[in-house]
Amino acid sequence: MNSIPVNQPLLDGNEKKYLLECIDSGWISSEGLFVKKLEEQFAARMGRKYGIAVSNGSAALDAAVVALGITSGDEVILPTFTIISCAAAIVRSGAVPVVVECDRHTWNMDINQIEEKITPRTKAIMVVHIYGLPVDMEPVLALADKYGLHIIEDAAEMHGQTYKDRPCGSFGTISTFSFYPNKHITTGEGGIVLTDDEQIAEHCRSLRNLCFQPHKRFVHEELGWNLRMSNLQAALGVAQLERLDEFVARKRRIGQRYTELLSDIPGLQLPLPRLDYADNIYWVYGLVLKDEVPFDAQEAMQRLAQYQIGTRPFFWPMHEQPVFQKMGLFARVCCPVAERIARRGFYIPSGMALTDEQICRVTQVVAEVIK
Ligand SMILES: *Cc1c(COP(=O)(O)O)cnc(C)c1O
């Protein structure tokens, strides 16, 4: 019986050709031309002026937070249901993360609970689009406008997705993407920061490169990091970007097929196919076990593993992270929806290379183990 991994990327376009160009020309560091190409082409595709390629999506968030001048004494609002990278970037900057509960249907932050979290110390709202459906941006933009707040848009799961026909990653002061192999396009490891603000773009470039100064190279006014992306990674990215539309269509098809095959299985909450402002792009295909199922996601994932089917649990809420609790953060926070889906949610194989036969097999086994 063949195993079905939770993710497998597709690398059968120009990836090999462009990688060989790097090797043949000797341009393998971050100085190569593919880095600039990826930055320009990706920014243009997302409707942004500037792109700053970095080493991964978490680093992109680190740079974004610092580039906005967020520091100790500030507060940043973010969803509790997200990856640690979001809260980590805020905490490392010295600011305080303030979490918002998620919506039980979209799993995105409940935008109706944002305004009550705004205080005089709030500097930014970090919006994270989760699993394939965008956050309802218009009300969030209106709030940011009303209170003079920045928006940091984490679009790491949204390459090629749109909100009301405008690209995700084009909203707010700054947006970030990841190019990890399970994202819609990959560079192996990698990420990018996008903005329309020239000064912020320049600040991100400086932060990426240890804050070396042009005229006094080894004299530093600020602490940066080495977050540079190599030309090898960017070569993959340029090849992948050529196929973004195809990849999004492919993911949508995988999601639609899963929904057709799983919708008559009792006990499962499936991802919403669409909202009135976007069709799901199914970064991953998540399942939440309804209350009638007498076991949790961990048990379901163990059962699927016995059939060699790869899964991953849903995110664990930020307010329940031991690392933050030990810092005294989120002491009285309670978000029952996020707490529930963290325990009852998991995702099934959703990678770009997934075949129809594999989808069939996964759904048969899911039906068998949920019974
Ligand atoms: C994947 C992901 C990241 C982190 O990206 P890495 O490249 O793995 O560091 C950040 N935010 C979200 C929402 C993600 O899905």
Coordinates of C-alpha atoms and ligand atoms in Angstrom, one line a residue:
M1 CA 0.0 0.0 0.0
N2 CA 1.5 3.3 -1.0
S3 CA 1.7 6.2 1.4
I4 CA 0.1 9.5 0.6
P5 CA 2.2 12.4 2.0
V6 CA 0.4 15.5 3.4
N7 CA 2.3 17.6 0.8
Q8 CA 4.2 17.2 -2.4
P9 CA 5.2 20.1 -4.6
L10 CA 5.3 20.2 -8.4
L11 CA 8.7 21.1 -9.8
D12 CA 8.3 20.1 -13.5
G13 CA 8.3 23.5 -15.2
N14 CA 11.4 25.6 -15.8
E15 CA 12.8 25.0 -12.3
K16 CA 15.7 22.8 -13.4
K17 CA 16.6 25.0 -16.4
Y18 CA 16.8 28.2 -14.2
L19 CA 18.8 26.4 -11.5
L20 CA 21.3 25.2 -14.1
E21 CA 21.6 28.8 -15.3
C22 CA 22.6 29.8 -11.8
I23 CA 25.2 27.0 -11.6
D24 CA 26.6 27.6 -15.1
S25 CA 26.9 31.3 -14.5
G26 CA 28.3 31.0 -11.0
W27 CA 25.6 33.3 -9.6
I28 CA 24.4 31.4 -6.5
S29 CA 24.3 34.0 -3.8
S30 CA 21.7 36.7 -3.1
E31 CA 23.4 38.9 -5.7
G32 CA 22.0 37.0 -8.7
L33 CA 19.5 38.3 -11.2
F34 CA 16.8 35.8 -10.3
V35 CA 16.3 37.5 -7.0
K36 CA 15.5 40.8 -8.6
K37 CA 13.3 39.1 -11.2
L38 CA 11.3 37.3 -8.5
E39 CA 10.9 40.5 -6.5
E40 CA 9.7 42.5 -9.5
Q41 CA 7.5 39.9 -11.0
F42 CA 5.9 38.8 -7.7
A43 CA 5.3 42.4 -6.6
A44 CA 3.7 43.2 -10.0
R45 CA 1.6 40.1 -9.9
M46 CA 0.2 41.1 -6.5
G47 CA -0.3 44.8 -7.6
R48 CA 2.5 46.1 -5.4
K49 CA 5.4 48.5 -6.1
Y50 CA 8.2 46.9 -4.1
G51 CA 9.1 43.3 -3.3
I52 CA 11.9 42.3 -0.9
A53 CA 12.7 38.6 -1.1
V54 CA 13.8 37.1 2.2
S55 CA 14.8 33.7 3.6
N56 CA 11.4 32.5 4.7
G57 CA 7.8 33.7 5.6
S58 CA 8.6 34.0 9.3
A59 CA 11.5 36.3 8.6
A60 CA 9.2 38.4 6.4
L61 CA 7.0 39.0 9.4
D62 CA 10.0 39.8 11.6
A63 CA 11.1 42.4 9.1
A64 CA 7.6 43.8 8.5
V65 CA 7.0 44.4 12.2
V66 CA 10.3 46.2 12.7
A67 CA 10.0 48.1 9.4
L68 CA 6.8 49.7 10.7
G69 CA 8.6 50.9 13.8
I70 CA 6.6 48.7 16.1
T71 CA 8.5 48.4 19.5
S72 CA 8.0 48.0 23.2
G73 CA 5.0 49.7 24.6
D74 CA 3.0 49.1 21.4
E75 CA 0.2 46.6 20.9
V76 CA -0.6 44.6 17.7
I77 CA -3.9 42.9 17.2
L78 CA -3.8 39.4 15.5
P79 CA -5.8 36.3 15.3
T80 CA -5.3 33.7 18.0
F81 CA -5.7 31.0 15.4
T82 CA -2.5 31.3 13.3
I83 CA 1.1 30.1 13.1
I84 CA 3.6 31.1 15.9
S85 CA 5.6 33.2 13.4
C86 CA 2.9 36.0 13.6
A87 CA 2.9 36.4 17.4
A88 CA 6.7 35.7 17.6
A89 CA 7.5 38.6 15.3
I90 CA 5.4 40.9 17.6
V91 CA 6.9 39.6 20.8
R92 CA 10.5 39.8 19.5
S93 CA 9.9 43.5 18.6
G94 CA 9.1 44.1 22.2
A95 CA 5.4 44.8 21.5
V96 CA 2.4 43.1 23.0
P97 CA 0.3 40.7 20.9
V98 CA -3.4 41.1 21.5
V99 CA -5.4 38.2 20.1
V100 CA -8.9 38.0 18.5
E101 CA -11.1 34.9 18.4
C102 CA -11.8 33.1 15.1
D103 CA -15.0 32.5 13.1
R104 CA -16.4 29.0 13.4
H105 CA -17.1 28.7 9.6
T106 CA -14.2 30.4 7.9
W107 CA -11.6 29.9 10.7
N108 CA -10.4 33.4 10.0
M109 CA -10.2 36.1 12.7
D110 CA -13.6 37.3 13.7
I111 CA -13.5 40.9 12.4
N112 CA -16.4 41.9 14.6
Q113 CA -14.2 41.5 17.7
I114 CA -11.3 43.7 16.5
E115 CA -12.6 47.1 17.4
E116 CA -13.0 46.3 21.1
K117 CA -9.3 45.3 21.3
I118 CA -8.1 48.7 20.1
T119 CA -6.4 50.9 22.7
P120 CA -4.3 54.0 22.6
R121 CA -1.2 51.7 22.4
T122 CA -2.5 49.8 19.3
K123 CA -0.1 50.3 16.4
A124 CA -1.2 47.7 13.9
I125 CA -3.6 44.9 13.0
M126 CA -1.9 41.8 11.7
V127 CA -4.4 40.2 9.3
V128 CA -3.8 36.5 8.5
H129 CA -5.8 34.8 5.8
I130 CA -6.3 31.2 6.9
Y131 CA -6.2 28.0 4.8
G132 CA -7.7 29.4 1.6
L133 CA -10.4 32.0 2.3
P134 CA -9.4 35.6 2.8
V135 CA -10.4 37.8 5.7
D136 CA -13.2 40.3 4.9
M137 CA -10.8 43.2 4.3
E138 CA -13.1 46.2 3.8
P139 CA -14.3 46.5 7.4
V140 CA -10.7 46.0 8.6
L141 CA -9.4 48.7 6.3
A142 CA -12.1 51.0 7.6
L143 CA -11.0 50.3 11.2
A144 CA -7.4 50.9 10.4
D145 CA -8.4 54.2 8.7
K146 CA -10.6 55.3 11.6
Y147 CA -7.9 54.6 14.3
G148 CA -4.8 55.4 12.2
L149 CA -3.4 51.9 12.4
H150 CA -1.1 50.0 10.1
I151 CA -2.2 46.7 8.5
I152 CA 0.3 43.9 8.2
E153 CA -1.2 41.3 5.9
D154 CA 0.2 37.8 6.2
A155 CA -0.7 36.3 2.9
A156 CA 1.5 33.2 3.2
E157 CA -1.4 30.9 2.3
M158 CA -2.9 33.2 -0.4
H159 CA -0.7 33.3 -3.5
G160 CA -3.1 34.0 -6.4
Q161 CA -6.2 34.5 -4.2
T162 CA -8.3 37.6 -4.5
Y163 CA -10.6 39.6 -2.3
K164 CA -13.3 41.3 -4.4
D165 CA -11.1 40.9 -7.4
R166 CA -8.1 42.6 -5.8
P167 CA -5.0 40.3 -5.1
C168 CA -4.5 39.2 -1.5
G169 CA -1.1 40.6 -0.6
S170 CA -2.0 44.0 -2.0
F171 CA -3.8 45.3 1.2
G172 CA -2.5 47.3 4.0
T173 CA 0.9 49.0 4.6
I174 CA 2.9 45.9 4.2
S175 CA 2.2 42.3 3.3
T176 CA 4.2 39.1 3.6
F177 CA 4.3 35.7 1.8
S178 CA 6.1 32.4 2.4
F179 CA 7.5 30.1 -0.3
Y180 CA 7.8 27.0 1.8
P181 CA 7.1 23.8 -0.2
N182 CA 3.5 23.5 0.9
K183 CA 2.5 27.0 -0.3
H184 CA 1.0 27.6 -3.7
I185 CA 4.4 28.4 -5.1
T186 CA 7.7 27.5 -3.5
T187 CA 11.4 28.3 -3.4
G188 CA 12.2 25.4 -1.0
E189 CA 12.7 28.0 1.8
G190 CA 11.8 31.6 1.2
G191 CA 9.5 34.5 1.6
I192 CA 8.8 38.0 0.5
V193 CA 7.7 41.4 1.9
L194 CA 5.6 43.6 -0.3
T195 CA 4.8 47.3 0.1
D196 CA 4.0 50.4 -1.9
D197 CA 5.9 52.6 0.5
E198 CA 9.5 53.3 -0.8
Q199 CA 10.9 54.1 2.7
I200 CA 9.5 51.0 4.2
A201 CA 10.8 49.0 1.3
E202 CA 14.3 50.5 1.8
H203 CA 14.1 49.8 5.6
C204 CA 13.2 46.1 4.8
R205 CA 16.1 45.8 2.4
S206 CA 18.4 47.2 5.1
L207 CA 17.0 44.9 7.8
R208 CA 17.5 41.9 5.5
N209 CA 21.1 42.7 5.0
L210 CA 22.3 43.2 8.6
C211 CA 21.7 47.0 8.3
F212 CA 25.0 47.5 6.5
Q213 CA 25.3 51.1 5.5
P214 CA 26.2 52.1 1.9
H215 CA 29.1 54.4 2.9
K216 CA 30.2 53.0 6.2
R217 CA 29.6 49.3 5.6
F218 CA 30.6 47.9 8.9
V219 CA 29.2 50.7 11.1
H220 CA 25.7 50.0 12.2
E221 CA 23.0 52.4 13.4
E222 CA 20.4 49.6 13.8
L223 CA 20.3 45.8 14.3
G224 CA 19.2 43.8 11.3
W225 CA 19.5 40.1 10.3
N226 CA 20.8 38.1 7.5
L227 CA 17.5 37.3 5.8
R228 CA 18.8 37.2 2.2
M229 CA 17.3 34.8 -0.3
S230 CA 19.8 33.0 -2.6
N231 CA 19.7 33.2 -6.4
L232 CA 19.1 29.4 -6.4
Q233 CA 15.9 29.8 -4.4
A234 CA 14.8 32.7 -6.5
A235 CA 15.4 30.7 -9.7
L236 CA 12.8 28.2 -8.4
G237 CA 10.5 31.0 -7.5
V238 CA 10.6 32.5 -11.0
A239 CA 9.8 29.2 -12.5
Q240 CA 7.0 28.5 -10.1
L241 CA 5.5 32.0 -10.5
E242 CA 5.1 31.3 -14.2
R243 CA 2.5 28.6 -13.2
L244 CA 0.6 30.4 -10.5
D245 CA -2.7 30.4 -12.3
E246 CA -2.4 26.8 -13.1
F247 CA -1.4 25.9 -9.5
V248 CA -4.4 27.8 -8.1
A249 CA -6.8 26.1 -10.5
R250 CA -5.2 22.8 -9.5
K251 CA -5.7 23.4 -5.8
R252 CA -9.3 24.6 -6.4
R253 CA -10.0 21.3 -8.2
I254 CA -8.5 19.3 -5.4
G255 CA -10.7 21.1 -2.9
Q256 CA -13.8 20.7 -5.0
R257 CA -13.2 17.0 -5.5
Y258 CA -12.7 16.5 -1.8
T259 CA -15.9 18.3 -1.0
E260 CA -17.9 16.2 -3.5
L261 CA -16.5 13.0 -2.0
L262 CA -16.7 14.0 1.6
S263 CA -19.9 16.0 1.9
D264 CA -22.2 13.0 2.7
I265 CA -20.0 11.7 5.5
P266 CA -21.7 12.7 8.8
G267 CA -19.6 14.1 11.5
L268 CA -17.3 16.3 9.4
Q269 CA -17.3 20.1 9.0
L270 CA -15.7 20.8 5.6
P271 CA -14.1 24.1 4.4
L272 CA -16.6 26.6 2.9
P273 CA -16.3 26.5 -0.9
R274 CA -16.8 30.3 -1.2
L275 CA -17.8 33.5 0.5
D276 CA -19.5 36.4 -1.3
Y277 CA -16.1 38.0 -1.9
A278 CA -13.8 35.0 -2.8
D279 CA -13.7 31.3 -3.8
N280 CA -11.7 29.1 -1.6
I281 CA -8.2 28.3 -3.0
Y282 CA -7.7 25.4 -0.5
W283 CA -4.1 26.1 0.7
V284 CA -4.9 23.0 2.8
Y285 CA -8.1 21.0 3.0
G286 CA -9.1 21.1 6.6
L287 CA -11.7 19.0 8.4
V288 CA -13.2 19.7 11.8
L289 CA -14.8 16.7 13.7
K290 CA -18.3 17.6 14.8
D291 CA -19.3 17.0 18.4
E292 CA -21.1 13.8 17.6
V293 CA -17.7 12.2 16.7
P294 CA -16.6 10.5 20.0
F295 CA -12.9 11.2 19.5
D296 CA -10.6 14.2 18.7
A297 CA -8.3 15.1 15.8
Q298 CA -5.3 13.4 17.3
E299 CA -7.1 10.1 17.3
A300 CA -8.4 10.6 13.8
M301 CA -4.9 11.5 12.6
Q302 CA -3.5 8.3 14.3
R303 CA -6.1 6.2 12.5
L304 CA -5.3 7.8 9.1
A305 CA -1.6 7.2 9.8
Q306 CA -2.3 3.5 10.1
Y307 CA -3.4 3.7 6.4
Q308 CA -0.2 5.6 5.6
I309 CA -2.1 8.8 5.0
G310 CA -0.3 12.0 6.0
T311 CA -2.1 14.7 8.0
R312 CA -1.3 17.7 10.1
P313 CA -3.2 19.2 13.1
F314 CA -4.8 22.6 12.9
F315 CA -2.9 25.5 14.4
W316 CA -2.7 25.7 18.2
P317 CA -4.1 29.0 19.4
M318 CA -1.6 31.7 20.4
H319 CA -3.2 32.3 23.8
E320 CA -2.7 28.6 24.7
Q321 CA 1.0 28.5 23.8
P322 CA 3.1 27.5 26.8
V323 CA 6.0 29.7 25.6
F324 CA 3.7 32.8 25.8
Q325 CA 2.0 31.7 29.0
K326 CA 5.4 31.5 30.7
M327 CA 6.0 35.1 29.6
G328 CA 2.8 36.1 31.4
L329 CA 0.9 36.8 28.1
F330 CA -2.8 36.1 27.5
A331 CA -3.5 35.4 31.2
R332 CA -7.3 35.8 31.0
V333 CA -7.9 35.2 27.3
C334 CA -10.5 32.7 26.3
C335 CA -11.4 31.9 22.7
P336 CA -13.7 28.8 22.7
V337 CA -14.0 28.6 18.9
A338 CA -10.2 28.5 18.3
E339 CA -9.7 26.2 21.3
R340 CA -12.3 23.8 19.8
I341 CA -11.0 23.7 16.2
A342 CA -7.4 23.3 17.5
R343 CA -8.5 20.0 19.2
R344 CA -11.0 18.8 16.5
G345 CA -9.4 20.1 13.3
F346 CA -6.7 18.6 11.1
Y347 CA -5.9 18.6 7.4
I348 CA -5.6 15.9 4.9
P349 CA -3.1 15.6 1.9
S350 CA -3.5 18.8 -0.1
G351 CA -0.3 19.2 -2.0
M352 CA 0.1 20.3 -5.6
A353 CA 1.1 16.9 -6.9
L354 CA -1.9 15.1 -5.4
T355 CA -3.6 12.8 -8.0
D356 CA -7.3 11.9 -8.4
E357 CA -6.6 8.3 -7.3
Q358 CA -5.0 9.6 -4.2
I359 CA -8.0 11.9 -3.5
C360 CA -10.3 8.9 -3.8
R361 CA -8.2 6.8 -1.5
V362 CA -8.0 9.5 1.1
T363 CA -11.7 10.0 1.2
Q364 CA -12.4 6.3 1.4
V365 CA -10.1 6.0 4.4
V366 CA -11.5 9.1 6.0
A367 CA -15.0 7.6 5.7
E368 CA -13.8 4.4 7.2
V369 CA -12.0 5.8 10.2
I370 CA -14.8 8.4 11.1
K371 CA -17.5 5.7 11.1
Ligands
LIG1 C1 3.7 29.2 6.3 C2 3.3 30.4 7.0 C3 4.2 31.3 7.6 C4 5.7 31.0 7.8 O1 6.4 30.8 6.7 P1 7.8 30.1 6.7 O2 8.3 30.3 5.3 O3 7.5 28.6 7.0 O4 8.6 30.7 7.8 C5 3.7 32.5 8.2 N1 2.4 32.7 8.2 C6 1.5 31.9 7.7 C7 0.0 32.2 7.7 C8 1.9 30.6 7.1 O5 1.0 29.8 6.6

